[in-house]
Amino acid sequence: AQTVTQSQPEMSVQEAETVTLSCTYDTSESNYYLFWYKQPPSRQMILVIRQEAYKQQNATENRFSVNFQKAAKSFSLKISDSQLGDTAMYFCAFMKNQGGKLIFGQGTELSVKP
Amino acid sequence: NAGVTQTPKFQVLKTGQSMTLQCAQDMNHNSMYWYRQDPGMGLRLIYYSASEGTTDKGEVPNGYNVSRLNKREFSLRLESAAPSQTSVYFCASRLGQHNQPQHFGDGTRLSIL
């Protein structure tokens, strides 16, 4: 069975600085997808970024980028130029190539301080 | 576009009462999912429907039933609510193709006394 682990329950960062959130996963699959979702206090689940395991190039979306290390089964999220609106719970999630079911980590609560 | 709509947004039940949570999507997605979110834990899959007419158990199905009414709607039913089912429930949908992500509703906060 697949598992996803986020070892940082809470993190904080100063506005405009860079922060990295960690995520590791365990799977025997070779093809799969990884996601980062953001959950602000409004409780919405918002897709931040996604990565296909067969792609070696790390995904980027504006200020958000990932460091995907397939051999190490690591998938960290880097937020550059942090903004107050980035304050949220961040979830790492794994999806097998088929089926579409997501397996979530426990989440990291990020606070961006002015 | 409304996306994924969940009703109600909040509900308080007494132990033993029954309740159906409604979910509808207007994105013509094939797959739909129900998750629960408990404090300190990520979302856990209760049931899912890969396509209209099919449903399957997820990680935590006990105490729940689902109905895929049509392509748009996927309901979750608690037949006899228990305090352990106090949680925030999320419905999600997905087109169903390879790397397509899930799109989530805004959640239902359910408290069982």
PDB file of N, CA, C and O in Angstrom, chain A residues 39-113:
ATOM      1  N   GLN A  39      -4.819  24.292   1.479  1.00  0.00           N
ATOM      2  CA  GLN A  39      -6.109  24.455   2.133  1.00  0.00           C
ATOM      3  C   GLN A  39      -6.051  25.676   3.052  1.00  0.00           C
ATOM      4  O   GLN A  39      -5.571  25.596   4.176  1.00  0.00           O
ATOM      5  N   PRO A  40      -6.519  26.821   2.590  1.00  0.00           N
ATOM      6  CA  PRO A  40      -6.548  28.028   3.434  1.00  0.00           C
ATOM      7  C   PRO A  40      -7.625  27.890   4.500  1.00  0.00           C
ATOM      8  O   PRO A  40      -8.381  26.921   4.507  1.00  0.00           O
ATOM      9  N   PRO A  41      -7.721  28.864   5.395  1.00  0.00           N
ATOM     10  CA  PRO A  41      -8.752  28.812   6.448  1.00  0.00           C
ATOM     11  C   PRO A  41     -10.168  28.677   5.902  1.00  0.00           C
ATOM     12  O   PRO A  41     -11.054  28.212   6.603  1.00  0.00           O
ATOM     13  N   SER A  42     -10.379  29.064   4.681  1.00  0.00           N
ATOM     14  CA  SER A  42     -11.708  28.915   4.072  1.00  0.00           C
ATOM     15  C   SER A  42     -12.082  27.445   3.843  1.00  0.00           C
ATOM     16  O   SER A  42     -13.231  27.136   3.528  1.00  0.00           O
ATOM     17  N   ARG A  43     -11.120  26.563   3.993  1.00  0.00           N
ATOM     18  CA  ARG A  43     -11.326  25.114   3.922  1.00  0.00           C
ATOM     19  C   ARG A  43     -11.324  24.570   2.494  1.00  0.00           C
ATOM     20  O   ARG A  43     -11.364  23.366   2.285  1.00  0.00           O
ATOM     21  N   GLN A  44     -11.246  25.435   1.492  1.00  0.00           N
ATOM     22  CA  GLN A  44     -11.189  24.939   0.119  1.00  0.00           C
ATOM     23  C   GLN A  44      -9.908  24.139  -0.099  1.00  0.00           C
ATOM     24  O   GLN A  44      -8.884  24.405   0.515  1.00  0.00           O
ATOM     25  N   MET A  45      -9.977  23.174  -0.980  1.00  0.00           N
ATOM     26  CA  MET A  45      -8.797  22.411  -1.396  1.00  0.00           C
ATOM     27  C   MET A  45      -8.409  22.914  -2.783  1.00  0.00           C
ATOM     28  O   MET A  45      -9.143  22.733  -3.760  1.00  0.00           O
ATOM     29  N   ILE A  46      -7.237  23.536  -2.860  1.00  0.00           N
ATOM     30  CA  ILE A  46      -6.804  24.191  -4.086  1.00  0.00           C
ATOM     31  C   ILE A  46      -5.547  23.508  -4.602  1.00  0.00           C
ATOM     32  O   ILE A  46      -4.557  23.386  -3.873  1.00  0.00           O
ATOM     33  N   LEU A  47      -5.563  23.084  -5.845  1.00  0.00           N
ATOM     34  CA  LEU A  47      -4.391  22.461  -6.442  1.00  0.00           C
ATOM     35  C   LEU A  47      -3.300  23.507  -6.645  1.00  0.00           C
ATOM     36  O   LEU A  47      -3.544  24.551  -7.250  1.00  0.00           O
ATOM     37  N   VAL A  48      -2.105  23.204  -6.140  1.00  0.00           N
ATOM     38  CA  VAL A  48      -0.972  24.114  -6.277  1.00  0.00           C
ATOM     39  C   VAL A  48      -0.095  23.696  -7.452  1.00  0.00           C
ATOM     40  O   VAL A  48       0.251  24.520  -8.314  1.00  0.00           O
ATOM     41  N   ILE A  49       0.260  22.420  -7.496  1.00  0.00           N
ATOM     42  CA  ILE A  49       1.210  21.961  -8.505  1.00  0.00           C
ATOM     43  C   ILE A  49       1.113  20.450  -8.621  1.00  0.00           C
ATOM     44  O   ILE A  49       0.707  19.777  -7.664  1.00  0.00           O
ATOM     45  N   ARG A  50       1.473  19.904  -9.777  1.00  0.00           N
ATOM     46  CA  ARG A  50       1.458  18.463  -9.971  1.00  0.00           C
ATOM     47  C   ARG A  50       2.719  18.022 -10.717  1.00  0.00           C
ATOM     48  O   ARG A  50       3.322  18.795 -11.457  1.00  0.00           O
ATOM     49  N   GLN A  51       3.065  16.759 -10.517  1.00  0.00           N
ATOM     50  CA  GLN A  51       4.280  16.197 -11.108  1.00  0.00           C
ATOM     51  C   GLN A  51       3.981  14.787 -11.599  1.00  0.00           C
ATOM     52  O   GLN A  51       3.425  13.979 -10.841  1.00  0.00           O
ATOM     53  N   GLU A  52       4.335  14.505 -12.842  1.00  0.00           N
ATOM     54  CA  GLU A  52       4.233  13.141 -13.354  1.00  0.00           C
ATOM     55  C   GLU A  52       5.530  12.424 -13.055  1.00  0.00           C
ATOM     56  O   GLU A  52       6.619  12.969 -13.321  1.00  0.00           O
ATOM     57  N   ALA A  53       5.477  11.217 -12.555  1.00  0.00           N
ATOM     58  CA  ALA A  53       6.681  10.498 -12.134  1.00  0.00           C
ATOM     59  C   ALA A  53       7.599  10.181 -13.305  1.00  0.00           C
ATOM     60  O   ALA A  53       8.816  10.049 -13.135  1.00  0.00           O
ATOM     61  N   TYR A  54       7.048  10.075 -14.506  1.00  0.00           N
ATOM     62  CA  TYR A  54       7.876   9.730 -15.653  1.00  0.00           C
ATOM     63  C   TYR A  54       8.635  10.935 -16.199  1.00  0.00           C
ATOM     64  O   TYR A  54       9.509  10.789 -17.057  1.00  0.00           O
ATOM     65  N   LYS A  55       8.318  12.117 -15.697  1.00  0.00           N
ATOM     66  CA  LYS A  55       9.020  13.326 -16.131  1.00  0.00           C
ATOM     67  C   LYS A  55      10.161  13.631 -15.171  1.00  0.00           C
ATOM     68  O   LYS A  55       9.964  13.737 -13.961  1.00  0.00           O
ATOM     69  N   GLN A  56      11.356  13.775 -15.707  1.00  0.00           N
ATOM     70  CA  GLN A  56      12.497  14.105 -14.856  1.00  0.00           C
ATOM     71  C   GLN A  56      12.512  15.582 -14.482  1.00  0.00           C
ATOM     72  O   GLN A  56      13.025  15.956 -13.428  1.00  0.00           O
ATOM     73  N   GLN A  57      11.947  16.418 -15.338  1.00  0.00           N
ATOM     74  CA  GLN A  57      11.977  17.850 -15.084  1.00  0.00           C
ATOM     75  C   GLN A  57      11.019  18.197 -13.956  1.00  0.00           C
ATOM     76  O   GLN A  57       9.868  17.763 -13.938  1.00  0.00           O
ATOM     77  N   ASN A  58      11.509  19.005 -13.024  1.00  0.00           N
ATOM     78  CA  ASN A  58      10.688  19.432 -11.903  1.00  0.00           C
ATOM     79  C   ASN A  58       9.627  20.430 -12.368  1.00  0.00           C
ATOM     80  O   ASN A  58       9.910  21.345 -13.136  1.00  0.00           O
ATOM     81  N   ALA A  59       8.399  20.257 -11.852  1.00  0.00           N
ATOM     82  CA  ALA A  59       7.307  21.151 -12.211  1.00  0.00           C
ATOM     83  C   ALA A  59       7.468  22.513 -11.534  1.00  0.00           C
ATOM     84  O   ALA A  59       7.996  22.610 -10.413  1.00  0.00           O
ATOM     85  N   THR A  60       7.018  23.550 -12.212  1.00  0.00           N
ATOM     86  CA  THR A  60       6.997  24.896 -11.644  1.00  0.00           C
ATOM     87  C   THR A  60       5.683  25.565 -12.021  1.00  0.00           C
ATOM     88  O   THR A  60       5.127  25.323 -13.102  1.00  0.00           O
ATOM     89  N   GLU A  61       5.183  26.377 -11.096  1.00  0.00           N
ATOM     90  CA  GLU A  61       3.980  27.177 -11.318  1.00  0.00           C
ATOM     91  C   GLU A  61       4.196  28.516 -10.620  1.00  0.00           C
ATOM     92  O   GLU A  61       3.997  28.654  -9.427  1.00  0.00           O
ATOM     93  N   ASN A  62       4.672  29.485 -11.384  1.00  0.00           N
ATOM     94  CA  ASN A  62       4.920  30.815 -10.841  1.00  0.00           C
ATOM     95  C   ASN A  62       5.891  30.733  -9.647  1.00  0.00           C
ATOM     96  O   ASN A  62       7.025  30.317  -9.820  1.00  0.00           O
ATOM     97  N   ARG A  63       5.449  31.087  -8.450  1.00  0.00           N
ATOM     98  CA  ARG A  63       6.354  31.101  -7.290  1.00  0.00           C
ATOM     99  C   ARG A  63       6.531  29.716  -6.662  1.00  0.00           C
ATOM    100  O   ARG A  63       7.295  29.558  -5.702  1.00  0.00           O
ATOM    101  N   PHE A  64       5.819  28.738  -7.178  1.00  0.00           N
ATOM    102  CA  PHE A  64       5.846  27.398  -6.602  1.00  0.00           C
ATOM    103  C   PHE A  64       6.643  26.456  -7.497  1.00  0.00           C
ATOM    104  O   PHE A  64       6.443  26.437  -8.713  1.00  0.00           O
ATOM    105  N   SER A  65       7.505  25.680  -6.891  1.00  0.00           N
ATOM    106  CA  SER A  65       8.257  24.689  -7.635  1.00  0.00           C
ATOM    107  C   SER A  65       8.458  23.461  -6.756  1.00  0.00           C
ATOM    108  O   SER A  65       8.300  23.528  -5.536  1.00  0.00           O
ATOM    109  N   VAL A  66       8.768  22.346  -7.392  1.00  0.00           N
ATOM    110  CA  VAL A  66       9.000  21.118  -6.634  1.00  0.00           C
ATOM    111  C   VAL A  66      10.401  20.619  -6.892  1.00  0.00           C
ATOM    112  O   VAL A  66      11.024  20.920  -7.906  1.00  0.00           O
ATOM    113  N   ASN A  67      10.887  19.834  -5.926  1.00  0.00           N
ATOM    114  CA  ASN A  67      12.118  19.074  -6.085  1.00  0.00           C
ATOM    115  C   ASN A  67      11.717  17.606  -5.999  1.00  0.00           C
ATOM    116  O   ASN A  67      11.459  17.085  -4.906  1.00  0.00           O
ATOM    117  N   PHE A  68      11.615  16.966  -7.148  1.00  0.00           N
ATOM    118  CA  PHE A  68      11.151  15.591  -7.230  1.00  0.00           C
ATOM    119  C   PHE A  68      12.366  14.681  -7.363  1.00  0.00           C
ATOM    120  O   PHE A  68      13.122  14.767  -8.345  1.00  0.00           O
ATOM    121  N   GLN A  69      12.566  13.841  -6.378  1.00  0.00           N
ATOM    122  CA  GLN A  69      13.664  12.877  -6.365  1.00  0.00           C
ATOM    123  C   GLN A  69      13.047  11.479  -6.360  1.00  0.00           C
ATOM    124  O   GLN A  69      12.702  10.947  -5.299  1.00  0.00           O
ATOM    125  N   LYS A  70      12.908  10.890  -7.554  1.00  0.00           N
ATOM    126  CA  LYS A  70      12.171   9.631  -7.668  1.00  0.00           C
ATOM    127  C   LYS A  70      12.844   8.495  -6.915  1.00  0.00           C
ATOM    128  O   LYS A  70      12.187   7.708  -6.242  1.00  0.00           O
ATOM    129  N   ALA A  71      14.146   8.405  -7.017  1.00  0.00           N
ATOM    130  CA  ALA A  71      14.850   7.303  -6.343  1.00  0.00           C
ATOM    131  C   ALA A  71      14.718   7.403  -4.832  1.00  0.00           C
ATOM    132  O   ALA A  71      14.567   6.396  -4.135  1.00  0.00           O
ATOM    133  N   ALA A  72      14.745   8.598  -4.335  1.00  0.00           N
ATOM    134  CA  ALA A  72      14.628   8.822  -2.893  1.00  0.00           C
ATOM    135  C   ALA A  72      13.173   8.884  -2.455  1.00  0.00           C
ATOM    136  O   ALA A  72      12.887   8.959  -1.255  1.00  0.00           O
ATOM    137  N   LYS A  73      12.231   8.878  -3.406  1.00  0.00           N
ATOM    138  CA  LYS A  73      10.797   8.985  -3.127  1.00  0.00           C
ATOM    139  C   LYS A  73      10.524  10.230  -2.290  1.00  0.00           C
ATOM    140  O   LYS A  73       9.892  10.178  -1.218  1.00  0.00           O
ATOM    141  N   SER A  74      11.012  11.338  -2.799  1.00  0.00           N
ATOM    142  CA  SER A  74      10.879  12.609  -2.120  1.00  0.00           C
ATOM    143  C   SER A  74      10.259  13.626  -3.079  1.00  0.00           C
ATOM    144  O   SER A  74      10.583  13.654  -4.272  1.00  0.00           O
ATOM    145  N   PHE A  75       9.396  14.479  -2.529  1.00  0.00           N
ATOM    146  CA  PHE A  75       8.651  15.430  -3.367  1.00  0.00           C
ATOM    147  C   PHE A  75       8.424  16.691  -2.538  1.00  0.00           C
ATOM    148  O   PHE A  75       7.392  16.868  -1.910  1.00  0.00           O
ATOM    149  N   SER A  76       9.388  17.599  -2.527  1.00  0.00           N
ATOM    150  CA  SER A  76       9.279  18.789  -1.691  1.00  0.00           C
ATOM    151  C   SER A  76       8.743  19.966  -2.502  1.00  0.00           C
ATOM    152  O   SER A  76       8.922  20.038  -3.717  1.00  0.00           O
ATOM    153  N   LEU A  77       8.105  20.875  -1.798  1.00  0.00           N
ATOM    154  CA  LEU A  77       7.500  22.072  -2.405  1.00  0.00           C
ATOM    155  C   LEU A  77       8.269  23.302  -1.943  1.00  0.00           C
ATOM    156  O   LEU A  77       8.437  23.513  -0.740  1.00  0.00           O
ATOM    157  N   LYS A  78       8.741  24.105  -2.882  1.00  0.00           N
ATOM    158  CA  LYS A  78       9.410  25.359  -2.561  1.00  0.00           C
ATOM    159  C   LYS A  78       8.515  26.517  -2.947  1.00  0.00           C
ATOM    160  O   LYS A  78       8.016  26.594  -4.077  1.00  0.00           O
ATOM    161  N   ILE A  79       8.319  27.399  -1.974  1.00  0.00           N
ATOM    162  CA  ILE A  79       7.539  28.611  -2.212  1.00  0.00           C
ATOM    163  C   ILE A  79       8.502  29.788  -2.142  1.00  0.00           C
ATOM    164  O   ILE A  79       9.126  30.025  -1.093  1.00  0.00           O
ATOM    165  N   SER A  80       8.630  30.490  -3.226  1.00  0.00           N
ATOM    166  CA  SER A  80       9.521  31.647  -3.290  1.00  0.00           C
ATOM    167  C   SER A  80       8.729  32.923  -3.067  1.00  0.00           C
ATOM    168  O   SER A  80       7.526  32.985  -3.353  1.00  0.00           O
ATOM    169  N   ASP A  81       9.413  33.955  -2.527  1.00  0.00           N
ATOM    170  CA  ASP A  81       8.762  35.252  -2.333  1.00  0.00           C
ATOM    171  C   ASP A  81       7.417  35.064  -1.613  1.00  0.00           C
ATOM    172  O   ASP A  81       6.356  35.482  -2.085  1.00  0.00           O
ATOM    173  N   SER A  82       7.468  34.440  -0.451  1.00  0.00           N
ATOM    174  CA  SER A  82       6.248  34.085   0.279  1.00  0.00           C
ATOM    175  C   SER A  82       5.359  35.303   0.514  1.00  0.00           C
ATOM    176  O   SER A  82       5.844  36.402   0.823  1.00  0.00           O
ATOM    177  N   GLN A  83       4.066  35.084   0.378  1.00  0.00           N
ATOM    178  CA  GLN A  83       3.079  36.132   0.574  1.00  0.00           C
ATOM    179  C   GLN A  83       2.124  35.760   1.699  1.00  0.00           C
ATOM    180  O   GLN A  83       1.954  34.576   2.008  1.00  0.00           O
ATOM    181  N   LEU A  84       1.507  36.768   2.289  1.00  0.00           N
ATOM    182  CA  LEU A  84       0.595  36.504   3.408  1.00  0.00           C
ATOM    183  C   LEU A  84      -0.521  35.539   2.987  1.00  0.00           C
ATOM    184  O   LEU A  84      -0.985  34.717   3.780  1.00  0.00           O
ATOM    185  N   GLY A  85      -0.928  35.619   1.749  1.00  0.00           N
ATOM    186  CA  GLY A  85      -1.979  34.739   1.239  1.00  0.00           C
ATOM    187  C   GLY A  85      -1.551  33.290   1.085  1.00  0.00           C
ATOM    188  O   GLY A  85      -2.393  32.424   0.814  1.00  0.00           O
ATOM    189  N   ASP A  86      -0.271  33.019   1.278  1.00  0.00           N
ATOM    190  CA  ASP A  86       0.197  31.634   1.219  1.00  0.00           C
ATOM    191  C   ASP A  86      -0.053  30.907   2.534  1.00  0.00           C
ATOM    192  O   ASP A  86       0.134  29.686   2.611  1.00  0.00           O
ATOM    193  N   THR A  87      -0.438  31.643   3.560  1.00  0.00           N
ATOM    194  CA  THR A  87      -0.758  31.022   4.848  1.00  0.00           C
ATOM    195  C   THR A  87      -1.881  30.018   4.659  1.00  0.00           C
ATOM    196  O   THR A  87      -2.975  30.365   4.201  1.00  0.00           O
ATOM    197  N   ALA A  88      -1.593  28.751   4.985  1.00  0.00           N
ATOM    198  CA  ALA A  88      -2.557  27.679   4.727  1.00  0.00           C
ATOM    199  C   ALA A  88      -1.982  26.362   5.217  1.00  0.00           C
ATOM    200  O   ALA A  88      -0.810  26.271   5.593  1.00  0.00           O
ATOM    201  N   MET A  89      -2.816  25.330   5.175  1.00  0.00           N
ATOM    202  CA  MET A  89      -2.358  23.962   5.337  1.00  0.00           C
ATOM    203  C   MET A  89      -2.011  23.447   3.951  1.00  0.00           C
ATOM    204  O   MET A  89      -2.777  23.657   2.999  1.00  0.00           O
ATOM    205  N   TYR A  90      -0.878  22.778   3.851  1.00  0.00           N
ATOM    206  CA  TYR A  90      -0.446  22.223   2.569  1.00  0.00           C
ATOM    207  C   TYR A  90      -0.389  20.699   2.673  1.00  0.00           C
ATOM    208  O   TYR A  90       0.214  20.146   3.596  1.00  0.00           O
ATOM    209  N   PHE A  91      -1.023  20.053   1.702  1.00  0.00           N
ATOM    210  CA  PHE A  91      -1.067  18.607   1.671  1.00  0.00           C
ATOM    211  C   PHE A  91      -0.341  18.080   0.439  1.00  0.00           C
ATOM    212  O   PHE A  91      -0.566  18.551  -0.682  1.00  0.00           O
ATOM    213  N   CYS A  92       0.489  17.085   0.666  1.00  0.00           N
ATOM    214  CA  CYS A  92       1.112  16.328  -0.400  1.00  0.00           C
ATOM    215  C   CYS A  92       0.221  15.119  -0.689  1.00  0.00           C
ATOM    216  O   CYS A  92      -0.341  14.526   0.252  1.00  0.00           O
ATOM    217  N   ALA A  93       0.064  14.749  -1.949  1.00  0.00           N
ATOM    218  CA  ALA A  93      -0.820  13.637  -2.286  1.00  0.00           C
ATOM    219  C   ALA A  93      -0.237  12.809  -3.417  1.00  0.00           C
ATOM    220  O   ALA A  93       0.421  13.340  -4.320  1.00  0.00           O
ATOM    221  N   PHE A  94      -0.522  11.514  -3.350  1.00  0.00           N
ATOM    222  CA  PHE A  94      -0.030  10.526  -4.320  1.00  0.00           C
ATOM    223  C   PHE A  94      -1.214   9.935  -5.062  1.00  0.00           C
ATOM    224  O   PHE A  94      -2.258   9.663  -4.462  1.00  0.00           O
ATOM    225  N   MET A  95      -1.046   9.701  -6.365  1.00  0.00           N
ATOM    226  CA  MET A  95      -2.088   9.056  -7.152  1.00  0.00           C
ATOM    227  C   MET A  95      -1.452   8.021  -8.071  1.00  0.00           C
ATOM    228  O   MET A  95      -0.514   8.338  -8.810  1.00  0.00           O
ATOM    229  N   LYS A  96      -1.969   6.811  -8.046  1.00  0.00           N
ATOM    230  CA  LYS A  96      -1.492   5.796  -8.967  1.00  0.00           C
ATOM    231  C   LYS A  96      -1.866   6.159 -10.397  1.00  0.00           C
ATOM    232  O   LYS A  96      -2.739   6.997 -10.635  1.00  0.00           O
ATOM    233  N   ASN A  97      -1.242   5.494 -11.334  1.00  0.00           N
ATOM    234  CA  ASN A  97      -1.491   5.790 -12.741  1.00  0.00           C
ATOM    235  C   ASN A  97      -2.933   5.526 -13.130  1.00  0.00           C
ATOM    236  O   ASN A  97      -3.500   6.186 -13.986  1.00  0.00           O
ATOM    237  N   GLN A  98      -3.558   4.551 -12.475  1.00  0.00           N
ATOM    238  CA  GLN A  98      -4.949   4.243 -12.771  1.00  0.00           C
ATOM    239  C   GLN A  98      -5.777   4.326 -11.500  1.00  0.00           C
ATOM    240  O   GLN A  98      -5.294   4.052 -10.408  1.00  0.00           O
ATOM    241  N   GLY A  99      -7.026   4.695 -11.665  1.00  0.00           N
ATOM    242  CA  GLY A  99      -7.947   4.703 -10.529  1.00  0.00           C
ATOM    243  C   GLY A  99      -8.243   6.092 -10.003  1.00  0.00           C
ATOM    244  O   GLY A  99      -9.369   6.368  -9.594  1.00  0.00           O
ATOM    245  N   GLY A 100      -7.256   6.948  -9.966  1.00  0.00           N
ATOM    246  CA  GLY A 100      -7.482   8.322  -9.577  1.00  0.00           C
ATOM    247  C   GLY A 100      -7.644   8.580  -8.096  1.00  0.00           C
ATOM    248  O   GLY A 100      -7.909   9.704  -7.687  1.00  0.00           O
ATOM    249  N   LYS A 101      -7.474   7.554  -7.264  1.00  0.00           N
ATOM    250  CA  LYS A 101      -7.623   7.770  -5.827  1.00  0.00           C
ATOM    251  C   LYS A 101      -6.392   8.489  -5.281  1.00  0.00           C
ATOM    252  O   LYS A 101      -5.266   8.135  -5.601  1.00  0.00           O
ATOM    253  N   LEU A 102      -6.641   9.473  -4.448  1.00  0.00           N
ATOM    254  CA  LEU A 102      -5.553  10.224  -3.841  1.00  0.00           C
ATOM    255  C   LEU A 102      -5.255   9.698  -2.440  1.00  0.00           C
ATOM    256  O   LEU A 102      -6.169   9.431  -1.662  1.00  0.00           O
ATOM    257  N   ILE A 103      -3.969   9.608  -2.141  1.00  0.00           N
ATOM    258  CA  ILE A 103      -3.523   9.293  -0.789  1.00  0.00           C
ATOM    259  C   ILE A 103      -2.783  10.511  -0.276  1.00  0.00           C
ATOM    260  O   ILE A 103      -1.807  10.952  -0.894  1.00  0.00           O
ATOM    261  N   PHE A 104      -3.265  11.058   0.835  1.00  0.00           N
ATOM    262  CA  PHE A 104      -2.758  12.318   1.352  1.00  0.00           C
ATOM    263  C   PHE A 104      -1.787  12.116   2.502  1.00  0.00           C
ATOM    264  O   PHE A 104      -1.913  11.165   3.290  1.00  0.00           O
ATOM    265  N   GLY A 105      -0.852  13.049   2.619  1.00  0.00           N
ATOM    266  CA  GLY A 105      -0.057  13.161   3.825  1.00  0.00           C
ATOM    267  C   GLY A 105      -0.859  13.870   4.913  1.00  0.00           C
ATOM    268  O   GLY A 105      -2.003  14.276   4.706  1.00  0.00           O
ATOM    269  N   GLN A 106      -0.230  14.021   6.081  1.00  0.00           N
ATOM    270  CA  GLN A 106      -0.938  14.584   7.233  1.00  0.00           C
ATOM    271  C   GLN A 106      -1.067  16.093   7.160  1.00  0.00           C
ATOM    272  O   GLN A 106      -1.826  16.706   7.919  1.00  0.00           O
ATOM    273  N   GLY A 107      -0.303  16.719   6.305  1.00  0.00           N
ATOM    274  CA  GLY A 107      -0.383  18.160   6.133  1.00  0.00           C
ATOM    275  C   GLY A 107       0.705  18.907   6.893  1.00  0.00           C
ATOM    276  O   GLY A 107       1.209  18.449   7.924  1.00  0.00           O
ATOM    277  N   THR A 108       1.071  20.081   6.360  1.00  0.00           N
ATOM    278  CA  THR A 108       1.984  21.017   7.010  1.00  0.00           C
ATOM    279  C   THR A 108       1.292  22.369   7.082  1.00  0.00           C
ATOM    280  O   THR A 108       0.857  22.895   6.044  1.00  0.00           O
ATOM    281  N   GLU A 109       1.171  22.884   8.284  1.00  0.00           N
ATOM    282  CA  GLU A 109       0.532  24.191   8.452  1.00  0.00           C
ATOM    283  C   GLU A 109       1.582  25.283   8.313  1.00  0.00           C
ATOM    284  O   GLU A 109       2.495  25.390   9.130  1.00  0.00           O
ATOM    285  N   LEU A 110       1.452  26.092   7.278  1.00  0.00           N
ATOM    286  CA  LEU A 110       2.414  27.150   6.995  1.00  0.00           C
ATOM    287  C   LEU A 110       1.846  28.501   7.398  1.00  0.00           C
ATOM    288  O   LEU A 110       0.730  28.849   7.011  1.00  0.00           O
ATOM    289  N   SER A 111       2.627  29.236   8.160  1.00  0.00           N
ATOM    290  CA  SER A 111       2.264  30.607   8.529  1.00  0.00           C
ATOM    291  C   SER A 111       3.271  31.561   7.903  1.00  0.00           C
ATOM    292  O   SER A 111       4.480  31.402   8.106  1.00  0.00           O
ATOM    293  N   VAL A 112       2.788  32.537   7.170  1.00  0.00           N
ATOM    294  CA  VAL A 112       3.644  33.565   6.596  1.00  0.00           C
ATOM    295  C   VAL A 112       3.468  34.824   7.451  1.00  0.00           C
ATOM    296  O   VAL A 112       2.353  35.334   7.588  1.00  0.00           O
ATOM    297  N   LYS A 113       4.573  35.281   8.013  1.00  0.00           N
ATOM    298  CA  LYS A 113       4.526  36.396   8.959  1.00  0.00           C
ATOM    299  C   LYS A 113       4.993  37.689   8.307  1.00  0.00           C
ATOM    300  O   LYS A 113       5.963  37.691   7.554  1.00  0.00           O
TER     301      LYS A 113
END
